XYZ file of C-alpha atoms in Angstrom:
666
model
C -66.767 35.469 83.627
C -67.947 38.821 85.058
C -64.413 40.175 84.952
C -63.968 39.077 81.339
C -67.301 40.623 80.359
C -66.362 43.880 82.063
C -63.001 44.015 80.275
C -64.602 43.200 76.930
C -67.363 45.770 77.345
C -64.822 48.426 78.321
C -62.821 47.597 75.203
C -65.905 47.689 72.998
C -66.894 51.110 74.270
C -63.433 52.679 74.370
C -62.503 54.591 71.204
C -59.351 53.687 69.309
C -56.347 55.843 70.145
C -53.585 56.210 67.576
C -52.314 53.573 65.140
C -50.232 50.638 66.323
C -46.964 50.260 64.466
C -45.928 46.601 64.495
C -43.197 45.028 62.444
C -44.493 43.226 59.346
C -42.196 41.151 57.165
C -42.645 40.663 53.438
C -40.988 37.857 51.473
C -40.978 38.151 47.679
C -40.325 35.278 45.239
C -36.623 36.113 44.895
C -36.162 35.253 48.590
C -37.311 31.680 47.881
C -35.335 31.135 44.664
C -32.556 29.158 46.351
C -35.144 26.637 47.596
C -36.546 26.065 44.077
C -40.188 25.954 45.282
C -42.791 24.370 43.047
C -45.913 25.422 44.960
C -47.040 28.242 47.231
C -46.915 25.788 50.136
C -43.223 25.097 49.406
C -42.623 28.828 49.848
C -44.656 29.061 53.049
C -42.653 26.227 54.590
C -39.431 28.194 54.063
C -40.612 31.373 55.792
C -38.163 31.676 58.694
C -39.561 31.079 62.159
C -43.150 30.596 60.964
C -45.210 27.500 61.676
C -48.783 26.734 60.703
C -51.137 26.702 63.689
C -54.844 25.921 63.890
C -57.111 27.049 66.734
C -60.826 26.741 67.163
C -61.560 25.739 63.585
C -63.371 22.534 64.526
C -66.596 24.212 65.639
C -68.316 26.038 62.799
C -66.799 28.703 60.580
C -66.436 31.335 63.255
C -63.381 32.790 64.845
C -60.191 30.781 64.932
C -58.883 28.433 62.278
C -55.543 28.306 60.488
C -53.129 31.241 60.805
C -52.708 31.493 57.012
C -54.652 33.775 54.672
C -54.868 33.988 50.883
C -55.092 37.539 49.554
C -55.997 38.729 53.035
C -58.966 36.368 53.409
C -59.629 33.092 55.189
C -60.603 29.988 53.264
C -64.150 29.428 54.456
C -64.129 25.663 53.871
C -63.226 23.271 56.696
C -62.276 20.120 54.763
C -60.526 21.868 51.872
C -58.381 24.083 54.053
C -55.897 26.775 53.137
C -52.973 24.321 53.194
C -54.727 22.110 50.622
C -55.245 25.106 48.341
C -51.636 26.326 48.672
C -50.246 22.833 48.012
C -51.959 22.994 44.618
C -51.158 26.619 43.821
C -48.120 26.976 41.494
C -45.223 28.993 42.886
C -45.328 31.329 39.858
C -48.585 32.830 41.125
C -47.131 34.059 44.432
C -46.497 37.820 44.545
C -45.302 37.860 48.154
C -45.879 36.329 51.568
C -46.561 38.791 54.368
C -46.010 37.800 57.990
C -47.408 39.947 60.771
C -49.351 39.949 63.985
C -53.018 38.891 63.911
C -54.208 41.771 66.085
C -52.442 44.449 64.056
C -53.566 42.896 60.747
C -57.216 42.943 61.827
C -57.684 39.151 61.703
C -60.431 38.190 64.144
C -60.118 35.175 66.414
C -56.412 34.460 65.826
C -53.408 35.230 67.978
C -49.723 35.431 67.154
C -48.142 35.282 63.725
C -50.313 35.218 60.613
C -49.062 34.659 57.062
C -50.872 36.268 54.143
C -50.089 34.713 50.748
C -50.724 37.271 47.998
C -51.422 35.687 44.601
C -51.594 36.828 40.993
C -53.305 34.209 38.831
C -53.581 36.360 35.691
C -51.180 34.085 33.768
C -51.865 30.365 33.270
C -49.444 28.147 35.201
C -49.263 24.659 36.618
C -47.246 22.371 38.841
C -46.885 18.634 39.341
C -45.247 16.297 41.809
C -44.651 12.534 41.963
C -43.588 10.878 45.244
C -42.813 7.155 44.956
C -41.740 5.354 48.139
C -39.671 2.199 48.520
C -39.143 -0.003 51.587
C -38.255 -3.622 52.301
C -40.973 -6.296 52.380
C -43.585 -3.937 50.918
C -44.630 -3.256 47.366
C -43.429 0.161 46.160
C -45.781 3.081 46.505
C -46.007 4.478 42.982
C -49.335 6.293 42.993
C -48.795 9.356 45.212
C -48.573 12.762 43.591
C -50.507 15.768 42.385
C -51.025 18.025 39.405
C -52.599 21.473 39.540
C -53.283 24.434 37.288
C -54.034 28.052 38.047
C -55.165 30.876 35.814
C -57.622 33.606 35.015
C -60.407 33.949 32.459
C -61.892 37.411 32.405
C -62.991 38.231 35.960
C -62.743 34.578 37.044
C -59.551 33.213 38.606
C -59.145 29.548 39.522
C -56.942 26.841 40.983
C -57.776 23.226 40.117
C -56.006 20.197 41.488
C -55.942 16.414 41.242
C -53.989 14.520 43.886
C -53.615 11.122 45.493
C -52.433 10.486 49.041
C -51.034 6.990 49.211
C -49.359 4.903 51.889
C -47.684 1.524 52.251
C -47.046 0.511 55.856
C -45.133 -2.367 57.413
C -44.302 -3.543 60.939
C -42.741 -6.801 62.103
C -41.889 -8.175 65.534
C -42.712 -10.462 68.483
C -45.328 -10.137 71.193
C -44.829 -11.769 74.595
C -47.906 -12.602 76.663
C -46.972 -13.052 80.302
C -48.704 -14.123 83.497
C -48.534 -11.712 86.465
C -45.550 -13.656 87.853
C -43.653 -13.337 84.549
C -44.390 -16.833 83.244
C -44.479 -16.937 79.427
C -47.992 -17.842 78.324
C -47.614 -17.219 74.604
C -45.037 -15.933 72.145
C -46.541 -14.541 68.976
C -44.792 -13.538 65.776
C -46.680 -10.650 64.216
C -46.560 -8.854 60.906
C -48.663 -5.830 59.967
C -49.127 -4.336 56.516
C -51.280 -1.345 55.600
C -52.375 0.384 52.417
C -54.066 3.730 51.733
C -55.262 5.247 48.456
C -57.073 8.591 48.597
C -57.576 10.272 45.190
C -58.961 13.790 45.502
C -60.212 16.585 43.253
C -60.102 20.145 44.599
C -61.124 23.505 43.200
C -60.936 27.123 44.310
C -62.655 29.735 42.147
C -62.914 33.520 42.584
C -65.210 35.701 40.496
C -65.379 39.493 40.657
C -68.844 40.738 39.729
C -67.673 44.310 40.237
C -65.219 46.340 42.273
C -67.548 45.911 45.242
C -68.845 42.354 44.875
C -66.972 39.061 44.615
C -67.651 35.354 45.029
C -65.327 32.581 46.194
C -66.146 28.880 45.831
C -63.993 26.123 47.315
C -64.715 22.416 47.181
C -63.348 18.912 46.998
C -64.348 15.299 46.462
C -62.347 12.392 47.888
C -62.423 8.619 47.716
C -60.591 7.075 50.685
C -59.604 3.406 50.686
C -57.820 1.924 53.717
C -56.787 -1.629 54.531
C -54.709 -2.999 57.417
C -53.846 -6.683 57.870
C -52.220 -8.214 60.929
C -50.827 -11.757 60.788
C -50.235 -13.267 64.237
C -48.931 -16.790 64.981
C -48.729 -18.114 68.542
C -48.253 -21.376 70.439
C -51.819 -22.581 69.972
C -53.377 -20.581 67.156
C -52.894 -18.524 64.019
C -54.887 -15.354 63.404
C -55.469 -12.864 60.599
C -57.053 -9.527 61.523
C -58.404 -7.147 58.893
C -59.482 -3.523 59.295
C -60.736 -1.639 56.247
C -62.666 1.437 55.190
C -64.132 2.419 51.843
C -65.139 6.047 52.287
C -66.130 8.880 50.035
C -66.735 12.470 51.038
C -67.376 15.827 49.407
C -67.573 19.422 50.559
C -68.464 22.769 49.039
C -68.235 26.249 50.530
C -68.982 29.666 49.151
C -68.455 33.247 50.264
C -70.200 36.214 48.681
C -68.724 39.555 49.789
C -70.119 42.971 49.009
C -68.880 46.415 50.025
C -71.841 47.993 51.762
C -71.721 51.387 53.430
C -68.541 51.819 55.483
C -67.733 48.099 55.560
C -68.033 44.688 53.898
C -70.923 42.234 54.123
C -70.111 38.529 53.779
C -72.564 35.684 53.239
C -70.945 32.285 53.797
C -72.277 28.775 53.228
C -70.715 25.353 53.763
C -71.893 21.796 53.102
C -70.115 18.484 53.749
C -71.224 14.846 53.464
C -69.355 11.629 54.177
C -70.265 7.958 53.656
C -68.009 5.509 55.536
C -68.489 1.720 55.448
C -65.928 0.035 57.750
C -65.070 -3.587 58.512
C -63.108 -5.189 61.348
C -62.687 -8.969 61.053
C -60.588 -11.668 62.725
C -60.123 -15.199 61.367
C -58.584 -17.531 63.951
C -57.476 -21.134 63.516
C -56.930 -22.861 66.871
C -54.727 -25.923 66.432
C -56.651 -29.120 67.118
C -59.897 -27.236 67.759
C -61.131 -25.508 64.636
C -61.831 -22.211 62.863
C -63.502 -19.082 64.235
C -64.426 -15.910 62.326
C -65.744 -12.687 63.856
C -66.576 -9.469 62.018
C -67.853 -6.030 62.990
C -69.502 -4.125 60.141
C -70.458 -0.482 60.426
C -71.895 2.040 57.994
C -71.742 5.682 59.030
C -73.206 8.684 57.237
C -72.314 12.108 58.566
C -72.729 15.663 57.387
C -72.514 19.311 58.311
C -74.369 22.390 57.040
C -73.372 25.924 58.039
C -74.689 29.353 57.176
C -72.911 32.503 58.372
C -73.282 36.250 57.938
C -70.618 38.828 58.808
C -70.389 42.582 58.575
C -67.151 44.367 59.367
C -65.900 47.915 59.044
C -62.867 49.988 60.001
C -62.768 53.266 61.880
C -60.771 56.246 60.694
C -58.513 56.026 63.752
C -57.388 52.486 62.975
C -59.954 50.481 64.947
C -62.388 47.931 63.514
C -65.727 46.238 64.236
C -67.241 42.920 63.188
C -70.704 41.565 63.946
C -71.499 37.987 62.944
C -74.161 35.304 63.279
C -73.927 31.623 62.397
C -76.203 28.596 62.295
C -74.954 25.012 61.924
C -76.443 21.516 61.736
C -74.387 18.341 62.231
C -75.501 14.731 62.139
C -74.152 11.187 62.402
C -76.242 8.168 61.392
C -74.757 4.736 62.225
C -75.820 1.136 61.643
C -73.633 -1.796 62.725
C -73.650 -5.495 63.586
C -71.345 -8.300 64.764
C -71.248 -11.653 62.954
C -69.694 -14.739 64.616
C -69.063 -17.935 62.625
C -67.618 -21.137 64.118
C -68.188 -24.880 64.179
C -71.537 -24.349 65.944
C -72.864 -22.129 63.156
C -73.287 -18.389 62.866
C -74.717 -15.720 65.157
C -75.530 -12.128 64.291
C -75.820 -9.348 66.874
C -77.334 -6.142 65.517
C -76.570 -2.873 67.304
C -79.511 -0.479 67.583
C -79.270 2.098 64.750
C -78.413 5.470 66.237
C -78.575 9.007 64.937
C -76.949 12.002 66.636
C -77.947 15.550 65.664
C -76.688 18.927 66.783
C -78.279 22.258 65.924
C -76.177 25.263 66.907
C -76.640 29.033 66.672
C -74.163 31.654 67.749
C -73.565 35.401 67.497
C -70.520 37.549 68.175
C -69.331 41.144 68.277
C -65.626 41.839 67.800
C -63.822 45.112 68.356
C -60.282 45.803 67.181
C -58.518 48.850 68.562
C -55.135 50.454 69.099
C -53.714 52.400 72.010
C -50.830 54.749 71.442
C -48.384 53.837 68.718
C -47.777 50.230 69.715
C -50.489 48.359 71.606
C -53.065 46.541 69.440
C -56.058 44.946 71.181
C -58.858 42.741 69.933
C -61.902 41.960 72.088
C -64.788 39.666 71.224
C -67.926 38.685 73.098
C -70.080 35.817 71.823
C -72.879 33.497 72.858
C -73.764 29.988 71.681
C -77.008 28.024 71.864
C -76.981 24.367 70.877
C -79.285 21.368 71.026
C -78.053 17.773 70.927
C -80.522 15.032 70.024
C -79.828 11.291 70.129
C -82.280 8.920 68.466
C -81.947 5.182 69.054
C -83.862 2.105 70.108
C -82.180 1.925 73.523
C -81.525 5.572 74.400
C -83.149 8.837 73.395
C -81.905 12.229 74.531
C -82.525 15.878 73.824
C -80.596 18.557 75.681
C -79.960 22.233 75.069
C -77.042 24.412 76.121
C -76.498 28.163 76.332
C -72.872 29.093 76.754
C -70.929 32.359 76.632
C -67.668 32.702 74.738
C -65.183 35.529 74.526
C -61.681 36.544 73.530
C -59.209 39.278 74.359
C -55.896 39.356 72.473
C -53.077 41.874 72.671
C -49.981 42.627 70.643
C -47.180 44.936 71.737
C -44.000 45.490 69.667
C -41.481 46.270 72.404
C -38.902 47.222 69.796
C -38.235 46.814 66.096
C -36.978 43.264 66.728
C -38.969 42.103 69.772
C -42.747 41.505 69.972
C -44.984 40.385 72.812
C -48.464 38.905 72.383
C -51.137 37.412 74.587
C -54.726 36.245 74.712
C -57.409 35.103 77.127
C -60.251 33.060 75.662
C -63.375 31.302 76.803
C -63.889 28.401 74.386
C -66.384 25.574 73.789
C -65.065 22.263 72.429
C -66.395 20.097 69.619
C -67.672 16.597 70.393
C -66.964 13.562 68.251
C -70.367 12.012 67.653
C -68.770 8.560 67.298
C -68.248 8.680 71.079
C -72.038 8.428 71.420
C -72.020 5.094 69.557
C -71.108 1.630 70.931
C -68.565 -0.356 68.942
C -66.016 -3.163 69.246
C -62.369 -3.625 68.243
C -61.921 -7.305 67.437
C -58.194 -6.883 66.714
C -57.545 -5.740 70.294
C -60.422 -7.804 71.742
C -62.189 -4.929 73.477
C -65.500 -3.116 73.426
C -66.362 0.571 73.486
C -69.575 1.637 75.161
C -71.258 4.663 73.675
C -72.284 7.506 75.965
C -75.351 9.450 74.885
C -74.930 11.817 77.833
C -71.741 13.512 76.643
C -71.591 17.298 76.753
C -69.058 19.615 75.028
C -66.132 20.619 77.218
C -65.481 24.271 78.036
C -62.197 25.913 78.871
C -60.398 29.081 79.829
C -57.292 29.478 77.672
C -54.454 31.865 78.422
C -51.477 32.374 76.120
C -48.384 34.570 76.049
C -45.873 34.669 73.204
C -42.511 36.382 72.728
C -40.832 36.795 69.338
C -37.229 37.901 68.890
C -35.959 38.611 65.371
C -32.307 38.651 64.331
C -32.534 40.292 60.929
C -35.107 39.361 58.303
C -34.165 35.662 58.142
C -33.764 34.614 61.772
C -36.094 34.542 64.720
C -36.908 32.654 67.908
C -40.410 32.362 69.363
C -41.284 31.289 72.909
C -44.908 30.492 73.763
C -46.719 29.477 76.967
C -50.327 28.212 76.845
C -52.393 27.310 79.900
C -55.877 25.786 79.908
C -58.464 25.274 82.668
C -61.034 22.754 81.437
C -64.557 21.944 82.551
C -66.287 18.700 81.506
C -63.083 17.253 80.070
C -63.833 14.354 77.685
C -61.925 11.255 78.874
C -62.395 7.618 79.932
C -65.045 7.035 82.618
C -66.981 4.084 84.044
C -70.683 3.928 83.103
C -72.837 1.044 84.376
C -69.742 -1.069 84.895
C -68.496 -0.478 81.331
C -65.535 1.552 80.094
C -66.732 4.523 78.038
C -65.947 8.083 77.035
C -67.464 10.595 79.429
C -67.040 13.967 81.084
C -64.769 14.662 84.069
C -65.498 17.832 86.018
C -62.073 19.502 86.004
C -58.723 19.254 84.232
C -55.817 21.532 83.453
C -52.824 21.691 81.151
C -49.749 23.820 80.547
C -47.800 23.889 77.278
C -44.375 25.429 76.719
C -43.266 25.796 73.095
C -40.259 27.296 71.375
C -39.410 27.374 67.689
C -37.105 29.276 65.421
C -34.755 29.612 62.475
C -30.996 30.236 62.650
C -28.691 30.844 59.661
C -25.293 29.175 59.776
C -23.156 31.357 57.501
C -21.496 32.921 60.538
C -20.284 29.430 61.539
C -18.647 28.755 58.148
C -21.614 26.831 56.724
C -22.556 29.004 53.712
C -26.190 28.560 52.709
C -26.851 26.599 55.882
C -30.058 26.915 57.883
C -31.246 25.308 61.120
C -34.945 25.084 62.065
C -36.049 23.747 65.408
C -39.088 23.299 67.612
C -39.550 21.920 71.100
C -42.582 21.532 73.322
C -43.128 20.428 76.882
C -46.666 19.494 77.901
C -47.968 19.031 81.420
C -51.547 17.931 82.119
C -53.544 16.928 85.152
C -56.830 15.111 85.555
C -58.237 12.972 88.359
C -58.304 9.286 87.468
C -61.825 7.988 88.032
C -60.639 4.693 89.525
C -57.793 5.390 91.973
C -58.747 9.104 92.394
C -55.101 10.080 91.857
C -53.989 12.807 89.455
C -52.569 11.678 86.114
C -51.871 13.076 82.660
C -54.325 13.127 79.771
C -54.795 9.911 77.827
C -52.330 9.739 74.958
C -50.457 12.896 75.978
C -46.655 13.036 75.913
C -44.500 15.225 78.135
C -42.104 16.483 75.471
C -41.383 16.440 71.745
C -38.829 18.055 69.450
C -38.067 18.464 65.758
C -34.686 19.468 64.307
C -33.991 20.230 60.636
C -30.723 21.224 58.986
C -30.557 22.302 55.343
C -27.700 23.627 53.236
C -28.209 25.125 49.799
C -24.670 24.905 48.424
C -23.775 28.321 46.948
C -23.295 28.604 43.164
C -24.667 25.071 42.634
C -28.137 23.571 42.112
C -27.574 21.193 45.026
C -28.943 21.065 48.559
C -28.773 18.490 51.312
C -29.992 18.164 54.862
C -30.513 16.118 58.004
C -33.409 15.845 60.425
C -34.424 14.298 63.721
C -37.644 14.189 65.687
C -38.723 12.368 68.812
C -41.301 12.470 71.580
C -41.783 11.057 75.053
C -43.714 7.909 75.930
C -47.514 8.120 75.923
C -49.918 6.321 78.243
C -53.545 5.300 77.899
C -55.725 4.485 80.902
C -58.836 2.333 80.914
C -60.571 0.921 83.950
C -59.074 -2.513 83.447
C -55.776 -1.754 81.726
C -52.853 0.642 81.314
C -51.024 0.888 77.969
C -47.634 2.490 77.336
C -46.244 3.248 73.869
C -42.670 4.335 73.170
C -40.031 4.564 70.441
C -36.558 3.104 70.866
C -34.732 5.983 69.124
C -35.529 9.293 67.415
C -36.627 9.264 63.783
C -33.511 10.325 61.860
C -33.723 11.423 58.222
C -31.536 12.749 55.417
C -32.084 14.127 51.924
C -30.252 15.239 48.803
C -31.830 17.634 46.308
C -31.011 18.614 42.722
C -32.967 21.801 42.066
C -32.515 21.989 38.311
C -32.365 18.555 36.729
C -33.430 19.342 33.172
C -35.767 21.951 34.622
C -37.157 19.632 37.314
C -36.603 19.360 41.052
C -35.358 15.934 42.189
C -35.236 15.077 45.881
C -34.123 11.749 47.353
C -34.792 11.226 51.055
C -34.485 8.419 53.570
C -36.555 8.248 56.772
C -36.083 6.152 59.895
C -32.333 5.827 59.361
C -31.844 4.102 62.728
C -34.591 1.556 61.942
C -36.225 2.287 65.280
C -38.526 -0.035 67.188
C -42.075 0.726 68.299
C -42.605 -0.639 71.805
C -46.040 -1.441 73.216
C -46.783 -2.603 76.772
C -50.250 -3.318 78.103
C -51.129 -4.481 81.623
C -54.597 -5.991 81.829
C -56.514 -6.467 85.071
C -59.248 -8.968 85.898
C -61.564 -6.039 86.690
C -61.133 -2.568 88.112
C -57.468 -1.649 88.456
C -57.839 -0.805 92.128
C -59.753 -3.943 93.093
C -58.655 -6.846 90.897
C -55.223 -8.410 90.244
C -53.272 -8.295 87.004
C -54.529 -10.948 84.606
C -52.214 -10.529 81.605
C -49.161 -8.551 80.493
C -48.538 -7.938 76.792
C -45.143 -6.765 75.552
C -44.802 -5.991 71.847
C -41.799 -4.837 69.811
C -42.190 -3.986 66.139
C -39.661 -2.773 63.609
C -40.735 -0.157 61.082
C -37.996 -0.361 58.464
C -36.328 2.435 56.502
C -38.250 4.352 53.875
C -36.722 5.751 50.704
C -38.743 8.540 49.100
C -38.123 10.069 45.682
C -39.825 13.361 44.816
C -39.864 14.651 41.260
C -41.527 18.048 40.847
C -41.841 20.691 38.180
C -43.850 23.624 36.905
C -45.314 24.596 33.542
């Protein structure tokens, strides 16, 4: 930490030297014409070699977030993020999309490529999209889509959107329950269906009071309805399990900016509230015995309030400064109970109501500077004070933390076509307050003990990135990210119960590569190939056998391949895709679970880009009709001390999905 502080202080005190000249690409609407985009997000997705990344945006409104800007500015909201806004911004409003390096563009807290979407909303325009889905054994999904409008009235510009995210899920297959010696104890036929409806209203409004003062407001309101039913028939019983949620949430953020002296002053506010009643119920009929019903009801209210002030200015030599302060308050208030009904009557177990609060204050100073004609450096030093309070009938806690944070990022354009970037960061993680709360999962027949002693994890993050461009339309990026973690949040044993807790040390290493290659040189006119691959290695000491293992739920590798051909001189396009990832494992003190897919997820699409002025796309997913495989080994107690008690093997088929997308603008 002393070395980092010394480097940061040296950078803060050193004057800027020269102006770094890094390559910045600009894509105008004519570049995207062959893709027939309907929204600004459609355009962003076709920028060669660019992928959306989010870093550090979960903790307040400070540095980090999504590597996409609108008119050179971040979207200050957390729930209604920049991708939501762009998905409801008509393509006609896009002037250009600029892609450059975060350090050279003066964007604090981000590293690597940043896209800036420049808009002109002076003319009224709109877009719409309808995405029905069809699959066997499930009712068609007919309610997903969106409509949005954008325009300008005097000094006020706006984007308004109405959307609905909808889902219809289906899985079918057997589950074998085996004794440790392989003897078949039960064979269950299982069928799972799920449904989601999430209508949402969003708005983004900008108002210019004068040349020096402007206001941006961004907000949304969502109603989220979820239901999952599992039908399971075995040798001795028949069971129906239901999981549901009936949530609503809303958020509003505002940013008032004013040119003051040599720089710009920004006042930022954010407010979010969510109300989430959930239900988990199992109804079991045991043949020859009777009926049993168990339900777990929970009502959770959570919210977040943030206030932030920033002042930033640029030096004549090309350097920049930013000073910022932020205060945030988060809370989670939960009430829950378990109801059991059987032939003996009914029993209700009420969990103690629990409220978790966090008050957090932080301040930062950021210095951007350039050395020579190429090297751009950004250095930030910050401190965070927080207080976590837990109020409940069984456990009360109040604890404060004071933690330093910092960031150094560098960008060096080795040549006109080759860039190198890097960063070193000291970061503080964001806790999920639900991990403080005890709960049960009746579908999987397991309990979750809450841990009121959790503390946020801290980490040192190091990243290097290399970008090679082959003309304006092709590039390959290679990235390596290492992380040394303190107080890693994982599964631990507390008072003989499995719970989420902190483990002293952990580490991870991520290798990523992504890129875009044009295929005209290989006699595929209009062809384009996009790819990404990642390999992830992690290490943490298992708290039971004291051996090193990977993180819970982590997979060693994953890839995504996409081919698209826009057939020249026609309105037609077609493409193929494939994605897959390695098996993932989950460790508890009395079980080990492995999840895997039998084959990659293959897909194909055909697109008519001008069907009576509309864009029609027909796609099929899961062409190979792959299986989802689930294996769980349960132990009679601790894995290292007790024998295996039960083995569960599950295979489920998730059938093909046919998706039709009809989109247009007005």
